[in-house]
Amino acid sequence: MLNKEKTQFRQSKQRNRILELLRSTDSHPTADWIYAQLKKEFPKLSLGTVYRNLSTLIDQGLVNKIHFGSTFDRFEANTKPHYHLICESCGKIFDFNMKIYENLNEQAKQLTTFTINYHKLDFYGICQECSQSE
Amino acid sequence: MLNKEKTQFRQSKQRNRILELLRSTDSHPTADWIYAQLKKEFPKLSLGTVYRNLSTLIDQGLVNKIHFGSTFDRFEANTKPHYHLICESCGKIFDFNMKIYENLNEQAKQLTTFTINYHKLDFYGICQECSQSE
DNA sequence: GTCCGTGCAAAAGCTTTGCAGCCTT
DNA sequence: AAGGCTGCAAAGCTTTTGCACGGAC
């Protein structure tokens, strides 16, 4: 999960432009989109560099990754609406027996022209087992 | 996004067992875990079959995929806590200017021994542009 | 000069798909 | 019989990594 230790960060044109680009858009780009944009300015740019820089920017707290989580899909047979508890230490996912806040959808609808169908709510933290072993 | 059209579903031992397995556990398995479990019963089982059956079960509404969303990561430079609006039609992600419900964490804490650090709330629906073009 | 960042290419990891044969209906 | 389902293997796609060279400090 953590990147290799580094004693300091240096500047690079590529990384600066990636951050500028992310700050100038509200489109939540993919790495590939960023690569395509910057390829015009840096004809030799490689996707690996984009990924490495995004990772560095995340370490610096300047960028967030969305849909952050496990790298592979997970499945469940509980098809009723329910929330999840996700342990940031061991990665386990637990069903959360908390009532569904239907009114969140109502409140959201008043703030946007978006047609809201449902919401997804996940709580992140540390599970009991991991808490005890730390 | 949609699977190939199929006029009917048939039974298969593999698919029935996958569903049984998912119903018997609360561990939100990965496809690979399911494969490993069932390999004992079906020595010739292939991962492709597991994926195809999971996809079928989702079509039948019997199974959910968690972390459902785009297949690649997305990034953003807005590192302040905020919610997202996600369009189920075009896949675009929008920042949602809705106040953060800090009290959700408080309420959740009363229901579990989990140490809750933060929550992630995404609203799913149809964006204005897609609504108009339908 | 040190060692971080880059480009290139290969590899890794999860998921999908083409195909021929088997099985359900 | 028709056509969905399977196993196998290959391919697909996103992301990561090894290496040698160039650049920032």
Coordinates of C-alpha atoms (C1' of nucleotides) in Angstrom, one line a residue:
Chain A
M1 CA 0.0 0.0 0.0
L2 CA 2.8 2.4 0.8
N3 CA 5.3 3.6 -1.7
K4 CA 9.0 3.2 -1.4
E5 CA 10.6 5.6 1.1
K6 CA 12.0 8.7 -0.5
T7 CA 14.1 11.3 1.3
Q8 CA 12.8 14.2 -0.7
F9 CA 10.6 15.2 -3.6
R10 CA 12.0 17.1 -6.6
Q11 CA 10.3 19.2 -9.2
S12 CA 9.6 18.0 -12.7
K13 CA 7.8 19.6 -15.5
Q14 CA 5.7 16.5 -16.1
R15 CA 4.5 16.3 -12.5
N16 CA 3.8 20.0 -12.3
R17 CA 1.7 19.8 -15.4
I18 CA -0.2 16.8 -14.2
L19 CA -1.2 18.7 -11.1
E20 CA -2.1 21.8 -13.0
L21 CA -4.2 19.7 -15.4
L22 CA -6.1 18.1 -12.5
R23 CA -6.7 21.4 -10.9
S24 CA -8.0 22.9 -14.1
T25 CA -10.7 20.3 -14.7
D26 CA -13.7 19.0 -12.8
S27 CA -13.9 15.9 -14.9
H28 CA -12.1 13.4 -12.6
P29 CA -9.8 12.2 -15.3
T30 CA -8.4 8.7 -15.7
A31 CA -4.6 8.2 -16.0
D32 CA -5.0 7.6 -19.7
W33 CA -6.8 10.8 -20.3
I34 CA -4.1 12.8 -18.5
Y35 CA -1.5 10.9 -20.6
A36 CA -3.3 11.8 -23.8
Q37 CA -3.5 15.5 -22.9
L38 CA 0.1 15.8 -21.9
K39 CA 1.4 13.7 -24.8
K40 CA 1.0 16.9 -26.9
E41 CA 3.3 18.8 -24.7
F42 CA 5.7 16.0 -24.0
P43 CA 5.8 13.8 -27.1
K44 CA 8.0 11.2 -25.3
L45 CA 5.8 11.0 -22.2
S46 CA 5.1 7.5 -21.0
L47 CA 2.1 6.2 -19.1
G48 CA 4.4 4.8 -16.5
T49 CA 5.5 8.3 -15.7
V50 CA 1.9 9.5 -15.3
Y51 CA 1.1 6.7 -12.9
R52 CA 4.3 7.3 -10.9
N53 CA 3.5 11.0 -10.6
L54 CA -0.1 10.4 -9.7
S55 CA 1.1 8.1 -6.9
T56 CA 3.6 10.8 -5.8
L57 CA 1.0 13.5 -5.8
I58 CA -1.2 11.3 -3.7
D59 CA 1.6 10.8 -1.2
Q60 CA 2.0 14.6 -1.1
G61 CA -1.7 14.9 -0.3
L62 CA -2.3 17.0 -3.4
V63 CA -4.4 14.5 -5.3
N64 CA -7.1 11.9 -4.4
K65 CA -7.8 8.7 -6.0
I66 CA -11.5 7.9 -6.4
H67 CA -13.0 4.5 -6.1
F68 CA -9.9 3.8 -4.0
G69 CA -10.2 0.3 -2.6
S70 CA -9.2 -3.1 -3.4
T71 CA -7.9 -3.7 -6.9
F72 CA -10.3 -6.5 -7.6
D73 CA -14.0 -6.7 -7.5
R74 CA -15.9 -8.2 -4.6
F75 CA -19.3 -9.9 -4.7
E76 CA -22.1 -10.4 -2.2
A77 CA -25.4 -12.2 -2.3
N78 CA -27.1 -9.7 0.0
T79 CA -28.9 -7.7 -2.6
K80 CA -30.9 -5.6 -0.2
P81 CA -29.7 -2.1 0.3
H82 CA -27.2 -1.8 3.1
Y83 CA -24.1 0.1 4.0
H84 CA -20.5 -1.2 4.4
L85 CA -17.8 -1.0 7.0
I86 CA -14.4 -1.2 5.4
C87 CA -11.2 -1.9 7.4
E88 CA -8.3 0.3 6.2
S89 CA -5.9 -2.1 7.8
C90 CA -6.8 -5.6 6.7
G91 CA -9.2 -4.6 3.8
K92 CA -12.1 -6.7 5.1
I93 CA -15.6 -5.5 4.2
F94 CA -18.4 -5.9 6.7
D95 CA -22.1 -5.5 6.2
F96 CA -23.3 -2.7 8.4
N97 CA -26.6 -3.1 10.1
M98 CA -27.5 0.5 10.1
K99 CA -30.8 1.9 8.9
I100 CA -30.8 3.3 5.4
Y101 CA -31.1 7.1 5.4
E102 CA -33.7 7.5 2.6
N103 CA -33.9 11.2 3.5
L104 CA -30.4 11.7 2.2
N105 CA -31.7 11.2 -1.3
E106 CA -34.5 13.7 -0.6
Q107 CA -32.0 16.3 0.7
A108 CA -29.7 15.7 -2.2
K109 CA -32.5 16.2 -4.7
Q110 CA -33.0 19.7 -3.5
L111 CA -29.5 20.6 -4.3
T112 CA -29.1 19.5 -7.9
T113 CA -30.8 18.9 -11.2
F114 CA -29.4 15.4 -11.2
T115 CA -32.0 12.7 -11.0
I116 CA -31.0 10.8 -7.9
N117 CA -31.8 7.1 -7.8
Y118 CA -29.9 5.9 -4.7
H119 CA -26.8 6.4 -2.7
K120 CA -23.9 4.3 -1.6
L121 CA -22.5 4.9 1.9
D122 CA -19.3 3.3 3.1
F123 CA -17.6 3.8 6.5
Y124 CA -13.9 3.5 6.6
G125 CA -11.9 2.7 9.8
I126 CA -10.3 -0.1 11.7
C127 CA -12.0 -3.3 12.6
Q128 CA -11.9 -4.7 16.1
E129 CA -9.5 -7.4 15.3
C130 CA -7.0 -5.1 13.8
S131 CA -7.4 -2.6 16.7
Q132 CA -6.5 -5.2 19.2
S133 CA -3.4 -6.4 17.3
E134 CA -1.9 -3.0 17.0
Chain B
M1 CA -22.0 -2.6 -19.8
L2 CA -24.8 -4.9 -20.8
N3 CA -24.3 -8.6 -21.4
K4 CA -25.2 -10.4 -24.6
E5 CA -28.9 -11.1 -24.9
K6 CA -30.0 -14.5 -23.8
T7 CA -33.4 -15.9 -24.3
Q8 CA -33.3 -18.0 -21.1
F9 CA -31.2 -19.1 -18.2
R10 CA -30.4 -22.7 -17.5
Q11 CA -29.3 -24.4 -14.4
S12 CA -25.7 -25.5 -13.8
K13 CA -24.1 -27.1 -10.8
Q14 CA -21.3 -24.5 -10.9
R15 CA -23.6 -21.6 -10.9
N16 CA -25.8 -23.0 -8.1
R17 CA -22.8 -23.6 -5.9
I18 CA -21.4 -20.1 -6.5
L19 CA -24.7 -18.7 -5.3
E20 CA -24.8 -21.0 -2.4
L21 CA -21.3 -20.1 -1.4
L22 CA -22.0 -16.4 -1.6
R23 CA -25.1 -16.9 0.5
S24 CA -23.2 -18.8 3.1
T25 CA -20.6 -16.3 3.8
D26 CA -20.4 -12.7 4.9
S27 CA -16.9 -12.2 3.7
H28 CA -17.7 -10.4 0.4
P29 CA -15.4 -12.8 -1.6
T30 CA -13.4 -12.0 -4.7
A31 CA -13.8 -14.1 -7.8
D32 CA -10.5 -15.8 -7.1
W33 CA -11.6 -16.8 -3.6
I34 CA -14.7 -18.4 -5.0
Y35 CA -12.7 -20.2 -7.6
A36 CA -10.3 -21.5 -5.0
Q37 CA -13.2 -22.8 -2.9
L38 CA -15.0 -24.5 -5.7
K39 CA -11.9 -25.9 -7.3
K40 CA -12.1 -28.7 -4.7
E41 CA -15.5 -29.7 -5.8
F42 CA -14.9 -29.1 -9.5
P43 CA -11.3 -29.9 -10.2
K44 CA -11.7 -28.7 -13.8
L45 CA -13.4 -25.4 -12.9
S46 CA -12.0 -22.4 -14.6
L47 CA -11.9 -18.8 -13.5
G48 CA -13.6 -17.7 -16.7
T49 CA -16.6 -19.8 -15.6
V50 CA -16.7 -18.1 -12.2
Y51 CA -16.6 -14.7 -13.8
R52 CA -19.3 -15.6 -16.3
N53 CA -21.5 -17.0 -13.7
L54 CA -21.1 -14.0 -11.4
S55 CA -22.1 -11.8 -14.3
T56 CA -25.1 -14.0 -14.9
L57 CA -26.1 -13.9 -11.2
I58 CA -25.9 -10.1 -11.2
D59 CA -28.1 -10.0 -14.3
Q60 CA -30.6 -12.2 -12.4
G61 CA -30.4 -9.7 -9.5
L62 CA -29.2 -12.4 -7.1
V63 CA -25.8 -11.0 -6.5
N64 CA -24.2 -7.6 -6.2
K65 CA -20.8 -6.4 -7.2
I66 CA -19.2 -4.1 -4.7
H67 CA -17.0 -1.2 -5.7
F68 CA -19.1 -1.3 -8.8
G69 CA -18.0 1.5 -11.1
S70 CA -15.6 2.2 -13.8
T71 CA -12.8 -0.3 -14.4
F72 CA -10.1 2.2 -14.1
D73 CA -9.1 4.6 -11.4
R74 CA -10.0 8.3 -11.5
F75 CA -8.2 11.1 -9.9
E76 CA -9.0 14.6 -8.6
A77 CA -7.1 17.5 -7.2
N78 CA -9.9 18.5 -4.8
T79 CA -8.6 16.9 -1.7
K80 CA -11.2 18.4 0.7
P81 CA -13.9 16.0 1.8
H82 CA -16.8 16.1 -0.6
Y83 CA -19.5 13.8 -2.0
H84 CA -19.9 12.7 -5.6
L85 CA -22.7 12.5 -8.1
I86 CA -22.3 9.6 -10.5
C87 CA -24.3 9.3 -13.7
E88 CA -25.4 5.8 -14.4
S89 CA -25.8 6.6 -18.1
C90 CA -22.7 8.3 -19.2
G91 CA -20.4 7.4 -16.2
K92 CA -19.4 11.0 -15.5
I93 CA -18.5 11.9 -12.0
F94 CA -19.4 15.3 -10.5
D95 CA -18.4 16.9 -7.3
F96 CA -21.4 17.4 -5.1
N97 CA -21.6 20.7 -3.2
M98 CA -23.5 19.2 -0.3
K99 CA -22.5 19.7 3.3
I100 CA -20.7 16.8 4.9
Y101 CA -22.8 14.9 7.4
E102 CA -20.3 14.6 10.2
N103 CA -23.0 13.2 12.4
L104 CA -23.2 10.1 10.3
N105 CA -19.9 9.0 11.8
E106 CA -21.2 9.7 15.3
Q107 CA -24.3 7.7 14.6
A108 CA -22.4 4.9 13.1
K109 CA -20.0 4.7 16.0
Q110 CA -22.9 3.9 18.3
L111 CA -23.7 0.8 16.3
T112 CA -20.4 -0.9 16.1
T113 CA -17.1 -1.7 17.7
F114 CA -15.4 -0.6 14.5
T115 CA -13.2 2.5 14.9
I116 CA -14.8 4.8 12.3
N117 CA -12.5 7.4 10.7
Y118 CA -14.6 8.7 7.9
H119 CA -17.3 7.9 5.4
K120 CA -17.7 8.0 1.6
L121 CA -21.1 8.9 0.2
D122 CA -21.9 8.7 -3.5
F123 CA -25.2 9.5 -5.1
Y124 CA -26.1 7.5 -8.3
G125 CA -28.6 8.7 -10.9
I126 CA -28.9 10.4 -14.2
C127 CA -27.2 13.7 -15.0
Q128 CA -29.2 16.5 -16.6
E129 CA -27.5 16.1 -20.0
C130 CA -28.4 12.4 -20.2
S131 CA -32.0 13.1 -19.0
Q132 CA -32.6 15.5 -21.8
S133 CA -31.2 13.2 -24.5
E134 CA -33.5 10.3 -23.5
Chain C
dG1 C1' 28.0 14.2 -7.2
dT2 C1' 23.8 12.3 -5.4
dC3 C1' 19.8 10.2 -6.2
dC4 C1' 15.2 11.4 -8.0
dG5 C1' 12.5 11.4 -12.3
dT6 C1' 11.9 9.8 -17.1
dG7 C1' 11.2 6.8 -21.2
dC8 C1' 11.0 2.4 -22.8
dA9 C1' 9.6 -2.1 -22.5
dA10 C1' 8.4 -6.0 -20.1
dA11 C1' 5.6 -7.9 -16.6
dA12 C1' 1.9 -8.3 -13.5
dG13 C1' -2.8 -8.8 -12.1
dC14 C1' -7.7 -8.9 -12.8
dT15 C1' -11.2 -9.8 -16.2
dT16 C1' -13.1 -10.9 -20.7
dT17 C1' -13.6 -13.7 -24.8
dG18 C1' -13.2 -17.3 -28.9
dC19 C1' -13.8 -21.9 -29.6
dA20 C1' -15.2 -26.7 -29.5
dG21 C1' -17.6 -29.9 -27.0
dC22 C1' -21.0 -31.0 -23.2
dC23 C1' -25.2 -30.5 -20.8
dT24 C1' -29.9 -28.6 -19.8
dT25 C1' -34.4 -28.1 -21.4
Chain D
dA1 C1' -32.4 -30.7 -31.4
dA2 C1' -31.3 -25.8 -29.9
dG3 C1' -28.5 -23.1 -27.6
dG4 C1' -26.9 -22.1 -22.9
dC5 C1' -22.7 -23.5 -20.1
dT6 C1' -18.0 -25.3 -19.5
dG7 C1' -12.9 -25.7 -19.7
dC8 C1' -9.0 -24.1 -21.9
dA9 C1' -6.2 -20.8 -23.7
dA10 C1' -5.4 -16.5 -25.5
dA11 C1' -6.2 -11.8 -25.4
dG12 C1' -7.4 -7.3 -23.2
dC13 C1' -6.8 -3.6 -20.2
dT14 C1' -5.2 -1.0 -16.4
dT15 C1' -1.3 -0.6 -13.5
dT16 C1' 3.4 -1.6 -11.9
dT17 C1' 8.3 -2.3 -12.3
dG18 C1' 13.4 -3.0 -13.9
dC19 C1' 16.9 -0.5 -16.1
dA20 C1' 19.9 2.9 -17.9
dC21 C1' 20.1 7.7 -18.8
dG22 C1' 19.1 12.6 -18.0
dG23 C1' 18.0 16.3 -14.7
dA24 C1' 17.1 18.7 -10.2
dC25 C1' 19.3 20.2 -6.2

